[in-house]
């Protein structure tokens, strides 16, 4: 495998002791100039990097109240110090949220506050050097921007905001991360994170249609660039071919078919994910979001529905209206945008979907709340709908469901370990170690309640779990999409499953129709 | 000596008020371009007020994260609040009945305040994680507050000061009619450190007091789909981009 050790499960999860500099190093691969310049960054360290860094920092302090307030208001109470999965998994004290913020706060104090200018030692302020920048690069790429720390901070300090600002500053002095920038460039050039061209996508969708026809005997459509459908489906591109993502896509297709909602994906905007968020760039988040507006207009849809993706839903739910709105040309009787789970849940409430839960009887499920859905968005019309709706849909699709430990779910959920632009092979050690708390909670329910599988509603979580599960002794395919469960259980009108269930075999059905 | 103290305290008070106002103005001027409440978040302004009140009065998030820190921190802050209320009588000629009543229990708040501060200091020294993130100033704040509390306790319970004279002095401060101050050693230390505290507050982490209310993670309403949120510089960007419109 790799040159690091998978952390051992701890008998009683305790607060780890600190081990200085375990994760010191160079961080993920630095971006190549070619990716940066397309995104509006210099691509190399300029000579006046120091001035540029401070200038950008001042600029962001003046643009983001969050950053300005958070730089001042930390009281060093330590409440957040044991809340980050990366600290729990690595023991490196600089992965404690407050210590991560302090990397920037020390520089802030030195150059932007009275106390730090005149008494740097007293308040722990430091000079900005290239080593400091490298340390930023390393540790601000060990934060998945999951916001778990902010839930527990008495001041509401969200380290993710600091991380995003730090990455934006770093990018302005030629220290951007390769993985995220390369992906954003692909979105601009090809339309999605994976660089899947329209033609290939069309081929995949056509195959899916055929497969559905064979399996269910119902013409479930998977349209692309079809003008005049009711809904535009925005879904992470991993849904088009990765496992278990694609099984989720099939689930959306079946639900929408059954409800008679015509839908299409757009080849130009064939990606719900928005890595602009991860690199903290307002410009890029907006530019990526604008594709959605353009696609919706071009395809003349009435509503926009989002597939299962965590940070994409954060950007869609919380920012889309701000960044690419107002959406006055869409049908106002639906939430704009809407989550596929809201669609499915609503239909289940109204009794519009027939579910055969027994199809999933071989499974005992648990659910992993994805951080961006749990702590940065909502579903439905009540606070906390983002927790109840996915659970309700799972429970409508299977008979056996168990929650993991209360300290590891809902708004206290642990990140999968791969969010925030860290889902790259050059960070594998961090990803595996950061997965520890989630894996421990999963282990507990497998042992105590016989849980066999874990469902998620985020493309990153699903990919990350596929990688990490085997390191911790689970089966790789224990991770499932929520709509994969729906897909297994749903009984579409006129489908083979319906006939089978109602005891009419095919020949009879045919002879009946001949009558 | 009295004049020195009168001047020091007046200056300290002004620095505190001006410094704090400047910070509050700065915080309210910097825009919050995106909706970033930590969810589940309230859907109404009233709900946000409740959320903030729970944080400010009960330290709800801290309670969830660490019971010991909560216990000592909450004990200290609530005691400090009562102690401050008790000090009001130095600035009011006719003390209202309520304050007089409070005083009977209130004077013991100094002890709980001291215990709270001690707990926080012990934690800072002995919990490795907290020690790691502490700068010298973090210890100094606690020690400063402890000395202020101790001198207060000494004056109240051990070597009594001339309360009447102090009241005359403090009332005089407000009308710039400087009076003589008793020259007890504990009082000198007490007032000097209080002045220092007031002067440093706007330049220190004690800014957490206004900061709490300005954190967008806690003070925003969760309604991005219903109401379009747009800040000043984002609005400019918005106009510039000249969005595509349906034909
Ligand atoms: S919990 Fe908040 S205030 Fe306390 S140390 Fe962490 S970031 Fe600072
Ligand atoms: S946002 Fe998440 S990953 Fe980042 S410091 Fe906080 S808990 Fe850790």
XYZ file of C-alpha atoms and ligand atoms in Angstrom:
778
model
C 0.000 0.000 0.000
C 1.631 3.246 1.045
C 4.494 4.494 3.204
C 2.389 5.371 6.201
C 0.383 3.383 8.683
C -3.353 3.287 8.861
C -4.266 4.459 12.358
C -5.425 1.734 14.722
C -8.986 1.805 15.972
C -8.859 3.168 19.488
C -10.554 1.066 22.109
C -12.203 4.084 23.686
C -11.944 7.100 21.450
C -9.961 9.502 23.632
C -8.472 12.888 22.974
C -5.145 12.325 21.233
C -1.877 13.572 22.687
C -0.112 16.106 20.575
C 2.822 15.012 18.457
C 4.603 18.001 16.960
C 5.206 18.167 13.230
C 3.978 14.680 12.285
C 2.296 16.173 9.258
C 4.898 18.819 8.508
C 5.912 18.714 4.897
C 5.299 20.131 1.544
C 1.556 19.620 1.259
C -0.174 18.606 -1.951
C 1.336 19.192 -5.392
C 1.604 22.848 -6.255
C -0.276 23.880 -9.335
C 1.493 24.385 -12.633
C 1.417 27.861 -14.117
C -0.773 26.728 -17.019
C -3.673 25.900 -14.719
C -3.306 29.082 -12.713
C -3.202 31.667 -15.425
C -6.553 30.487 -16.785
C -8.041 31.140 -13.385
C -6.499 34.576 -13.064
C -3.508 33.743 -10.831
C 0.173 34.522 -11.505
C 1.375 30.889 -11.433
C 4.730 31.601 -9.773
C 6.102 33.360 -6.730
C 6.480 37.019 -7.667
C 9.509 38.966 -6.488
C 7.422 41.181 -4.267
C 5.572 38.209 -2.792
C 5.633 39.658 0.679
C 3.867 42.865 -0.285
C 1.469 40.919 -2.502
C 0.595 38.546 0.329
C -0.123 41.330 2.793
C -1.972 43.331 0.178
C -4.256 40.400 -0.615
C -4.728 39.698 3.052
C -5.760 43.302 3.670
C -8.065 43.115 0.693
C -9.820 40.017 2.010
C -10.045 41.433 5.539
C -11.937 44.320 4.017
C -14.214 42.085 1.962
C -15.175 39.330 4.352
C -16.630 40.187 7.719
C -16.134 36.574 8.724
C -12.375 36.799 8.269
C -12.024 40.166 9.978
C -14.091 39.171 12.996
C -12.574 35.710 13.312
C -9.028 37.094 13.264
C -9.895 39.192 16.335
C -12.341 37.190 18.364
C -10.611 33.920 19.233
C -10.127 33.666 22.995
C -7.904 30.592 22.844
C -10.333 28.679 24.980
C -9.309 25.428 23.366
C -12.849 24.133 22.929
C -12.179 23.345 19.285
C -8.827 21.649 19.819
C -10.157 18.099 19.847
C -12.921 18.517 17.270
C -11.085 18.189 13.962
C -10.875 14.767 12.342
C -7.450 15.646 10.945
C -6.114 16.335 14.411
C -7.721 13.182 15.785
C -6.249 11.137 12.950
C -2.785 12.698 12.786
C -2.082 14.109 16.291
C -0.322 17.050 14.683
C -1.139 20.076 16.875
C -1.215 22.383 13.865
C -4.291 20.463 12.777
C -6.183 21.726 15.811
C -8.601 24.268 14.353
C -7.393 27.164 16.491
C -3.768 26.375 15.679
C -4.660 26.253 11.998
C -6.269 29.696 12.261
C -3.297 30.929 14.255
C -0.973 30.322 11.316
C -2.708 33.276 9.699
C -3.636 35.088 12.905
C 0.035 35.401 13.880
C 0.742 37.245 10.658
C -2.455 39.265 10.990
C -1.413 40.410 14.441
C 2.085 41.333 13.285
C 1.007 43.538 10.399
C -2.558 44.585 11.097
C -2.812 45.137 14.861
C -1.300 47.574 17.312
C -0.327 44.902 19.803
C 1.425 42.739 17.230
C 3.277 45.651 15.661
C 4.814 46.746 18.949
C 4.781 43.669 21.180
C 4.951 40.698 18.795
C 6.382 38.229 21.335
C 3.729 38.979 23.904
C 0.796 38.179 21.621
C 2.527 35.507 19.567
C 2.834 37.493 16.340
C 5.369 36.441 13.697
C 7.041 37.971 10.659
C 5.905 36.840 7.257
C 8.604 34.693 5.683
C 8.639 32.180 2.887
C 8.691 29.410 5.502
C 5.496 30.822 6.941
C 3.912 30.704 3.502
C 5.017 27.096 3.050
C 3.549 26.212 6.407
C 0.289 27.859 5.344
C 0.311 25.881 2.154
C 0.850 22.639 4.008
C -1.663 23.051 6.812
C -4.342 24.959 4.946
C -4.392 21.940 2.682
C -5.045 19.700 5.666
C -8.436 21.259 6.321
C -11.468 19.977 4.483
C -13.469 23.136 5.216
C -15.989 20.921 6.992
C -17.026 23.473 9.675
C -17.181 20.931 12.472
C -15.023 23.160 14.647
C -17.371 26.111 14.207
C -20.262 24.200 15.739
C -18.311 23.900 18.982
C -16.640 27.311 19.047
C -18.206 29.724 21.539
C -17.375 32.566 19.142
C -18.734 30.806 16.083
C -15.346 30.926 14.402
C -15.400 28.911 11.201
C -11.908 27.706 10.334
C -13.140 26.922 6.828
C -13.438 30.669 6.174
C -9.830 31.158 7.237
C -8.676 28.221 5.140
C -10.459 29.561 2.073
C -8.935 33.004 2.560
C -5.482 31.483 3.023
C -5.788 29.468 -0.172
C -6.939 32.521 -2.079
C -3.964 34.508 -0.779
C -1.559 31.679 -1.596
C -2.922 31.446 -5.125
C -2.186 35.133 -5.582
C 1.482 34.509 -4.883
C 1.809 31.481 -7.120
C 1.172 28.787 -4.528
C -2.104 27.326 -5.683
C -2.962 23.655 -5.360
C -2.688 21.616 -8.537
C -5.652 19.305 -7.977
C -8.309 21.975 -7.503
C -7.052 24.338 -10.157
C -6.678 21.646 -12.766
C -10.245 20.572 -12.098
C -11.607 24.095 -12.385
C -9.774 24.501 -15.639
C -11.455 21.331 -16.931
C -14.831 22.725 -15.943
C -14.164 25.823 -18.017
C -12.710 23.976 -20.992
C -14.834 20.840 -21.124
C -17.778 21.362 -18.820
C -17.086 19.074 -15.887
C -14.500 18.088 -13.292
C -13.639 14.807 -14.942
C -13.070 16.197 -18.386
C -15.800 14.043 -19.863
C -16.701 15.459 -23.302
C -20.329 15.855 -24.381
C -20.166 12.976 -26.851
C -18.940 10.491 -24.290
C -21.561 11.671 -21.843
C -24.276 11.217 -24.425
C -23.061 7.667 -24.997
C -23.203 6.872 -21.287
C -26.716 8.240 -20.942
C -27.939 6.277 -23.944
C -26.490 3.094 -22.480
C -28.317 3.818 -19.254
C -31.608 4.188 -21.087
C -31.112 0.814 -22.761
C -30.156 -0.798 -19.500
C -33.316 0.557 -17.829
C -35.489 -0.704 -20.643
C -33.959 -4.184 -20.266
C -34.147 -4.275 -16.490
C -37.495 -2.653 -15.843
C -39.323 -2.653 -19.123
C -39.996 1.047 -18.756
C -38.551 3.804 -20.959
C -36.713 5.843 -18.302
C -35.148 8.798 -20.105
C -31.672 10.216 -19.491
C -31.704 13.304 -21.688
C -28.835 15.558 -22.568
C -29.232 19.077 -23.987
C -32.921 18.440 -24.620
C -34.685 21.794 -24.922
C -38.032 22.258 -23.189
C -37.828 19.693 -20.404
C -39.368 20.587 -17.081
C -36.150 20.337 -15.073
C -32.416 20.798 -15.476
C -30.552 18.155 -13.487
C -27.264 19.371 -12.027
C -25.294 16.466 -10.682
C -21.636 15.766 -9.940
C -19.951 14.268 -12.987
C -18.859 11.270 -10.932
C -22.530 10.262 -11.095
C -22.005 9.505 -14.770
C -19.664 6.595 -14.290
C -18.141 6.075 -10.829
C -19.463 3.433 -8.426
C -21.680 3.764 -6.386
C -22.478 7.227 -7.751
C -24.045 6.034 -10.978
C -26.511 3.831 -9.121
C -27.716 7.009 -7.497
C -28.170 8.656 -10.883
C -30.287 5.690 -11.956
C -32.357 6.270 -8.836
C -32.974 9.931 -9.737
C -33.952 8.847 -13.221
C -36.497 6.369 -11.931
C -38.051 8.771 -9.414
C -38.364 11.585 -11.949
C -39.776 9.176 -14.534
C -42.356 7.880 -12.108
C -43.394 11.414 -11.191
C -43.645 12.379 -14.832
C -41.037 15.118 -14.501
C -39.126 15.442 -17.765
C -35.501 16.387 -17.245
C -32.212 16.880 -18.973
C -28.572 17.381 -18.171
C -26.562 20.025 -19.969
C -23.321 19.157 -21.745
C -22.027 22.663 -21.096
C -22.788 22.529 -17.399
C -22.402 18.810 -16.845
C -21.072 19.306 -13.335
C -22.750 20.347 -10.124
C -19.504 20.524 -8.160
C -17.952 23.936 -7.704
C -14.323 23.810 -6.666
C -14.269 27.591 -6.645
C -15.572 27.184 -3.101
C -12.596 25.092 -2.041
C -10.018 27.577 -3.281
C -11.951 30.423 -1.679
C -12.312 32.386 -4.883
C -15.504 34.403 -5.163
C -14.794 35.090 -8.831
C -14.439 31.434 -9.676
C -17.428 30.297 -7.611
C -19.478 32.850 -9.465
C -18.123 32.005 -12.899
C -18.805 28.313 -12.348
C -22.292 29.085 -11.012
C -23.142 31.202 -14.032
C -22.988 28.111 -16.243
C -26.034 26.842 -14.436
C -27.997 29.993 -15.137
C -26.943 29.926 -18.777
C -27.854 26.254 -19.170
C -31.254 26.776 -17.547
C -32.018 29.633 -19.912
C -30.725 27.847 -22.982
C -32.643 24.681 -22.288
C -35.788 26.600 -21.318
C -36.416 24.608 -18.153
C -38.822 25.528 -15.379
C -36.856 24.234 -12.429
C -33.363 23.201 -11.367
C -32.810 19.995 -9.444
C -29.514 19.028 -7.834
C -28.229 15.497 -7.469
C -26.338 14.040 -4.505
C -23.296 16.226 -3.882
C -22.353 17.904 -0.620
C -20.468 21.084 -1.418
C -22.414 21.505 -4.663
C -25.554 21.643 -2.567
C -23.976 24.214 -0.269
C -23.152 26.430 -3.228
C -26.561 25.784 -4.784
C -28.647 26.251 -1.668
C -26.724 29.053 0.013
C -25.010 30.940 -2.791
C -26.680 30.319 -6.156
C -29.372 32.935 -5.669
C -26.721 35.480 -4.683
C -24.212 34.546 -7.360
C -26.341 33.814 -10.399
C -29.822 34.993 -9.437
C -32.433 36.240 -9.473
C -34.099 33.262 -11.060
C -37.342 34.987 -11.904
C -37.598 33.065 -15.180
C -38.097 29.755 -13.391
C -41.336 28.367 -11.966
C -41.594 30.005 -8.546
C -43.795 27.282 -7.066
C -40.750 25.060 -6.550
C -37.762 25.837 -4.344
C -34.935 27.250 -6.454
C -32.831 25.220 -6.562
C -34.325 21.982 -5.320
C -32.519 18.910 -4.036
C -33.418 15.551 -5.553
C -34.045 14.332 -2.000
C -36.633 17.057 -1.533
C -38.335 15.820 -4.683
C -38.275 12.190 -3.610
C -39.267 12.963 -0.032
C -42.165 15.150 -1.149
C -43.416 12.437 -3.473
C -43.157 9.820 -0.729
C -45.130 12.053 1.627
C -47.839 12.398 -0.943
C -47.873 8.654 -1.528
C -46.843 9.035 -5.134
C -44.095 6.428 -5.034
C -44.561 2.749 -4.444
C -41.644 1.231 -2.546
C -40.839 -2.417 -2.026
C -38.524 -2.232 0.960
C -37.974 -5.993 0.954
C -35.620 -5.514 -2.005
C -33.112 -4.101 0.481
C -33.684 -6.658 3.224
C -30.179 -8.062 2.872
C -28.843 -4.684 4.033
C -28.652 -2.973 7.401
C -28.010 0.674 6.624
C -26.508 3.612 8.385
C -26.157 7.153 7.062
C -23.155 9.453 6.827
C -24.180 13.129 7.032
C -21.990 15.022 4.583
C -20.510 18.111 6.188
C -21.566 20.680 3.608
C -25.147 19.477 3.666
C -25.258 19.128 7.436
C -23.624 22.381 8.507
C -23.912 24.710 5.537
C -27.314 24.152 3.968
C -30.831 22.919 4.523
C -33.444 20.749 2.870
C -37.180 21.203 3.172
C -38.791 23.958 5.166
C -37.574 23.221 8.693
C -34.127 23.691 10.224
C -32.612 20.230 10.377
C -34.530 19.016 7.334
C -31.103 18.152 5.930
C -30.899 15.407 8.585
C -34.472 14.146 8.591
C -35.185 14.068 4.863
C -32.348 11.734 3.811
C -33.128 9.459 6.763
C -36.815 9.415 5.898
C -36.014 8.495 2.305
C -33.656 5.723 3.402
C -36.221 4.372 5.824
C -38.818 4.395 3.078
C -36.450 2.290 0.981
C -35.264 -0.328 3.435
C -36.359 -2.049 6.619
C -33.140 -1.946 8.593
C -31.674 1.386 9.560
C -29.432 2.351 12.485
C -27.809 5.697 13.280
C -24.164 5.949 14.267
C -23.066 7.450 17.600
C -24.832 10.750 18.307
C -21.519 12.633 18.565
C -20.669 11.723 14.989
C -23.859 12.503 13.080
C -26.085 15.428 12.114
C -24.394 18.731 12.831
C -21.616 16.961 14.745
C -20.862 14.720 11.785
C -17.260 13.917 10.976
C -15.969 14.688 7.522
C -15.221 11.664 5.357
C -11.635 12.921 5.244
C -11.530 13.872 1.578
C -13.602 17.035 1.270
C -12.564 20.595 0.571
C -10.345 19.866 -2.421
C -8.288 17.183 -0.709
C -9.581 14.204 -2.687
C -6.308 13.694 -4.456
C -3.802 10.850 -4.416
C -0.959 13.091 -3.299
C -2.796 13.544 0.017
C -3.583 9.883 0.583
C -1.911 9.705 3.983
C -3.962 12.626 5.242
C -7.150 11.206 3.760
C -6.722 7.829 5.408
C -5.783 9.285 8.787
C -8.544 11.872 8.653
C -11.113 9.148 8.079
C -10.386 7.588 11.476
C -13.262 9.042 13.530
C -15.852 8.172 10.899
C -14.450 4.671 10.513
C -14.560 4.165 14.280
C -18.206 5.168 14.442
C -18.960 2.828 11.569
C -17.069 -0.017 13.228
C -19.129 0.444 16.367
C -22.468 0.059 14.571
C -21.256 -2.857 12.502
C -20.338 -4.658 15.707
C -23.250 -3.613 17.854
C -26.096 -3.481 15.355
C -24.938 -5.545 12.430
C -24.760 -2.621 10.017
C -23.640 -3.834 6.599
C -23.624 -0.667 4.511
C -23.333 3.069 4.789
C -25.166 5.527 2.553
C -24.054 9.031 1.617
C -25.310 11.920 -0.478
C -22.042 13.376 -1.653
C -19.853 12.424 -4.590
C -16.682 13.225 -2.666
C -17.736 11.177 0.367
C -18.586 8.240 -1.882
C -15.226 8.326 -3.676
C -13.341 8.860 -0.434
C -15.118 5.951 1.288
C -14.380 3.657 -1.638
C -10.685 4.371 -0.997
C -10.630 4.412 2.794
C -12.958 1.553 3.700
C -10.470 -1.171 2.678
C -7.686 0.418 4.756
C -9.869 -0.046 7.818
C -10.928 -3.566 7.008
C -14.330 -2.941 5.433
C -15.537 -3.916 1.980
C -14.974 -1.238 -0.627
C -18.580 -1.428 -1.828
C -20.088 -0.963 1.631
C -20.639 2.661 0.584
C -23.890 3.312 -1.267
C -25.810 6.228 -2.735
C -29.088 7.089 -1.042
C -30.851 7.011 -4.393
C -29.294 3.661 -5.059
C -31.469 2.310 -2.244
C -34.413 4.166 -3.723
C -33.596 2.696 -7.104
C -33.635 -0.851 -5.708
C -36.904 -0.414 -3.850
C -38.961 1.725 -6.186
C -41.732 -0.031 -8.086
C -42.406 1.980 -11.209
C -45.824 1.835 -12.800
C -45.846 -0.705 -15.600
C -42.399 -2.075 -14.741
C -41.445 -5.735 -14.587
C -40.987 -5.283 -10.842
C -44.589 -4.207 -10.526
C -45.832 -7.218 -12.413
C -43.661 -9.563 -10.433
C -44.858 -8.091 -7.171
C -48.513 -8.168 -8.044
C -48.257 -11.808 -9.010
C -49.033 -11.324 -12.658
C -46.333 -12.984 -14.690
C -45.387 -11.644 -18.039
C -47.229 -14.069 -20.225
C -50.447 -13.523 -18.366
C -49.986 -9.838 -18.594
C -49.500 -10.136 -22.312
C -52.533 -12.342 -22.774
C -54.539 -9.959 -20.638
C -53.626 -7.077 -22.814
C -54.618 -9.100 -25.867
C -58.113 -9.542 -24.497
C -1.991 60.827 43.388
C -5.745 61.339 43.195
C -5.319 63.513 40.143
C -3.160 60.885 38.473
C -5.787 58.254 39.030
C -8.586 60.505 37.959
C -6.783 61.275 34.730
C -5.800 57.663 34.142
C -9.319 56.382 34.639
C -10.852 59.062 32.462
C -8.388 58.366 29.670
C -8.902 54.621 30.070
C -12.617 55.052 29.809
C -12.319 57.152 26.672
C -9.897 54.716 25.064
C -12.288 51.902 25.822
C -15.304 53.631 24.363
C -13.573 55.060 21.304
C -11.571 51.913 20.596
C -14.555 49.676 20.924
C -16.761 51.913 18.796
C -14.136 51.999 16.086
C -13.986 48.232 16.043
C -17.754 47.916 15.982
C -17.956 50.362 13.099
C -15.270 48.425 11.269
C -17.093 45.139 11.796
C -20.372 46.524 10.573
C -18.771 48.113 7.504
C -17.027 44.995 6.245
C -19.616 43.182 4.156
C -20.614 39.562 4.493
C -20.941 38.703 0.783
C -22.291 35.186 1.144
C -24.778 33.410 3.359
C -22.737 31.311 5.748
C -24.789 30.580 8.872
C -23.769 27.318 10.470
C -26.851 25.164 10.061
C -29.311 24.162 11.383
C -29.887 27.900 11.710
C -32.998 29.917 12.556
C -35.299 30.904 9.699
C -36.267 34.257 11.197
C -34.620 37.293 12.771
C -36.304 36.495 16.066
C -34.803 33.040 15.917
C -31.368 34.555 15.370
C -31.847 36.774 18.433
C -32.609 33.675 20.496
C -29.598 31.885 19.070
C -27.286 34.786 19.928
C -28.803 35.176 23.380
C -28.225 31.495 24.091
C -24.603 31.901 23.106
C -24.066 35.147 25.002
C -25.875 34.163 28.193
C -25.566 30.396 28.386
C -22.477 29.767 26.230
C -24.435 27.028 24.498
C -21.748 25.964 22.010
C -19.094 25.826 24.693
C -21.388 23.700 26.832
C -21.618 21.229 23.990
C -17.894 21.095 23.417
C -16.263 21.029 26.825
C -17.998 20.861 30.183
C -15.014 21.929 32.295
C -14.146 24.933 30.193
C -17.813 25.817 30.164
C -18.099 25.517 33.929
C -15.125 27.742 34.703
C -15.733 30.136 31.837
C -19.397 30.586 32.591
C -18.750 30.935 36.314
C -16.202 33.652 35.657
C -18.320 35.621 33.196
C -21.538 35.471 35.180
C -19.735 36.436 38.375
C -18.047 39.284 36.559
C -21.431 40.468 35.391
C -22.807 40.507 38.925
C -19.676 42.186 40.251
C -19.990 44.886 37.599
C -23.619 45.427 38.559
C -22.522 45.786 42.158
C -20.001 48.433 41.148
C -22.800 50.484 39.643
C -23.576 51.829 43.066
C -20.381 53.843 42.935
C -21.801 55.793 40.056
C -25.375 56.318 41.192
C -26.276 58.767 43.966
C -29.461 57.041 45.090
C -28.908 53.336 44.744
C -32.112 51.549 43.656
C -33.521 48.887 45.971
C -32.825 46.109 43.522
C -29.110 46.869 43.489
C -29.035 47.019 47.276
C -30.672 43.622 47.453
C -28.311 42.186 44.865
C -25.384 43.379 46.898
C -26.031 40.900 49.681
C -25.516 37.902 47.461
C -23.468 39.804 44.931
C -20.454 40.339 47.086
C -19.746 36.621 47.061
C -19.602 36.652 43.279
C -16.017 37.806 43.635
C -15.162 34.385 45.015
C -16.833 32.422 42.245
C -15.140 34.744 39.794
C -11.786 33.908 41.313
C -12.501 30.183 41.251
C -13.541 30.400 37.603
C -10.374 32.260 36.668
C -8.227 29.793 38.575
C -9.880 26.909 36.754
C -9.197 28.527 33.406
C -5.580 29.197 34.318
C -5.002 25.666 35.539
C -6.500 24.328 32.333
C -4.283 26.575 30.263
C -1.181 25.374 32.049
C -1.933 21.675 32.352
C -3.918 20.659 29.285
C -1.256 20.173 26.622
C -3.524 21.172 23.750
C -4.529 24.425 25.393
C -0.986 25.149 26.477
C 0.149 24.691 22.898
C -2.138 27.448 21.617
C -1.477 29.915 24.442
C 0.648 33.022 23.972
C 2.152 34.868 26.975
C -0.665 37.398 26.794
C -3.248 34.658 27.310
C -1.807 33.881 30.739
C -1.310 37.546 31.567
C -4.976 38.335 31.011
C -6.010 35.700 33.481
C -3.439 36.801 36.032
C -4.449 40.430 35.611
C -8.089 39.571 36.222
C -7.157 37.416 39.198
C -5.207 40.231 40.829
C -8.062 42.646 40.240
C -10.454 40.180 41.852
C -8.139 39.498 44.784
C -7.594 43.158 45.581
C -11.329 43.628 45.402
C -11.878 40.797 47.852
C -9.246 42.193 50.191
C -10.955 45.586 50.247
C -14.384 44.113 50.760
C -13.662 41.462 53.349
C -10.274 42.071 54.944
C -8.979 45.627 55.118
C -11.996 47.757 54.434
C -11.587 50.857 52.363
C -13.431 54.102 52.786
C -16.375 53.336 50.509
C -17.924 56.752 50.944
C -14.754 58.470 49.788
C -14.525 56.201 46.773
C -18.075 56.944 45.857
C -17.382 60.650 46.026
C -14.326 60.141 43.868
C -16.205 58.138 41.235
C -19.188 60.439 41.155
C -16.726 63.307 40.771
C -15.057 61.530 37.848
C -18.253 61.676 35.865
C -18.639 65.420 36.312
C -14.887 66.112 35.913
C -14.981 67.367 39.471
C -11.997 65.443 40.799
C -12.165 64.400 44.432
C -9.602 62.873 46.761
C -9.102 59.122 46.569
C -8.226 57.041 49.645
C -4.644 55.851 49.254
C -4.942 52.215 50.332
C -2.496 49.940 48.572
C -5.100 47.357 47.410
C -7.251 50.124 45.985
C -4.324 51.629 44.092
C -3.503 48.263 42.522
C -7.142 47.499 41.830
C -7.848 50.736 40.008
C -4.563 50.793 38.141
C -5.122 47.335 36.715
C -8.723 48.098 35.841
C -7.500 51.105 33.873
C -4.947 48.949 32.061
C -7.661 46.430 31.251
C -9.929 49.104 29.801
C -7.131 50.568 27.704
C -6.028 47.225 26.283
C -9.448 45.774 25.655
C -9.985 47.258 22.186
C -6.554 46.000 21.073
C -6.792 42.481 22.326
C -8.627 39.238 22.159
C -11.087 40.761 24.592
C -12.669 41.908 21.344
C -14.559 38.645 21.529
C -17.307 40.618 23.219
C -18.492 42.426 20.058
C -17.070 39.674 17.858
C -19.613 37.181 19.121
C -22.479 39.211 17.740
C -20.826 39.899 14.419
C -19.994 36.304 13.477
C -21.945 35.652 10.246
C -21.914 31.971 11.161
C -24.267 32.767 14.027
C -26.067 35.998 13.181
C -27.404 35.205 9.725
C -30.924 34.034 8.976
C -31.172 30.803 7.007
C -33.232 31.974 4.016
C -30.980 32.140 0.949
C -33.522 30.560 -1.377
C -36.333 32.838 -0.254
C -34.513 36.168 -0.106
C -31.666 37.122 -2.402
C -28.669 38.142 -0.298
C -26.402 40.641 -1.978
C -23.627 42.734 -0.422
C -22.151 45.972 -1.698
C -19.054 44.759 -3.490
C -20.830 41.679 -4.712
C -23.527 43.904 -6.171
C -20.902 45.796 -8.145
C -19.499 42.583 -9.489
C -23.003 41.537 -10.312
C -23.743 44.567 -12.426
C -20.403 44.328 -14.182
C -20.976 40.780 -15.235
C -24.079 41.745 -17.093
C -25.862 38.498 -16.669
C -27.433 36.489 -19.435
C -31.184 37.011 -19.468
C -33.827 34.825 -21.041
C -34.974 36.175 -24.397
S -13.155 27.238 20.127
Fe -13.144 29.167 18.996
S -12.526 30.711 20.480
Fe -12.011 28.709 21.366
S -9.882 28.383 20.757
Fe -11.154 27.418 19.191
S -11.396 28.999 17.630
Fe -10.670 30.028 19.474
S -13.151 23.060 9.144
Fe -13.091 20.856 9.566
S -11.122 20.214 8.700
Fe -11.020 22.435 8.921
S -10.145 22.763 10.951
Fe -12.369 22.779 11.236
S -12.842 20.656 11.790
Fe -10.790 20.629 10.881
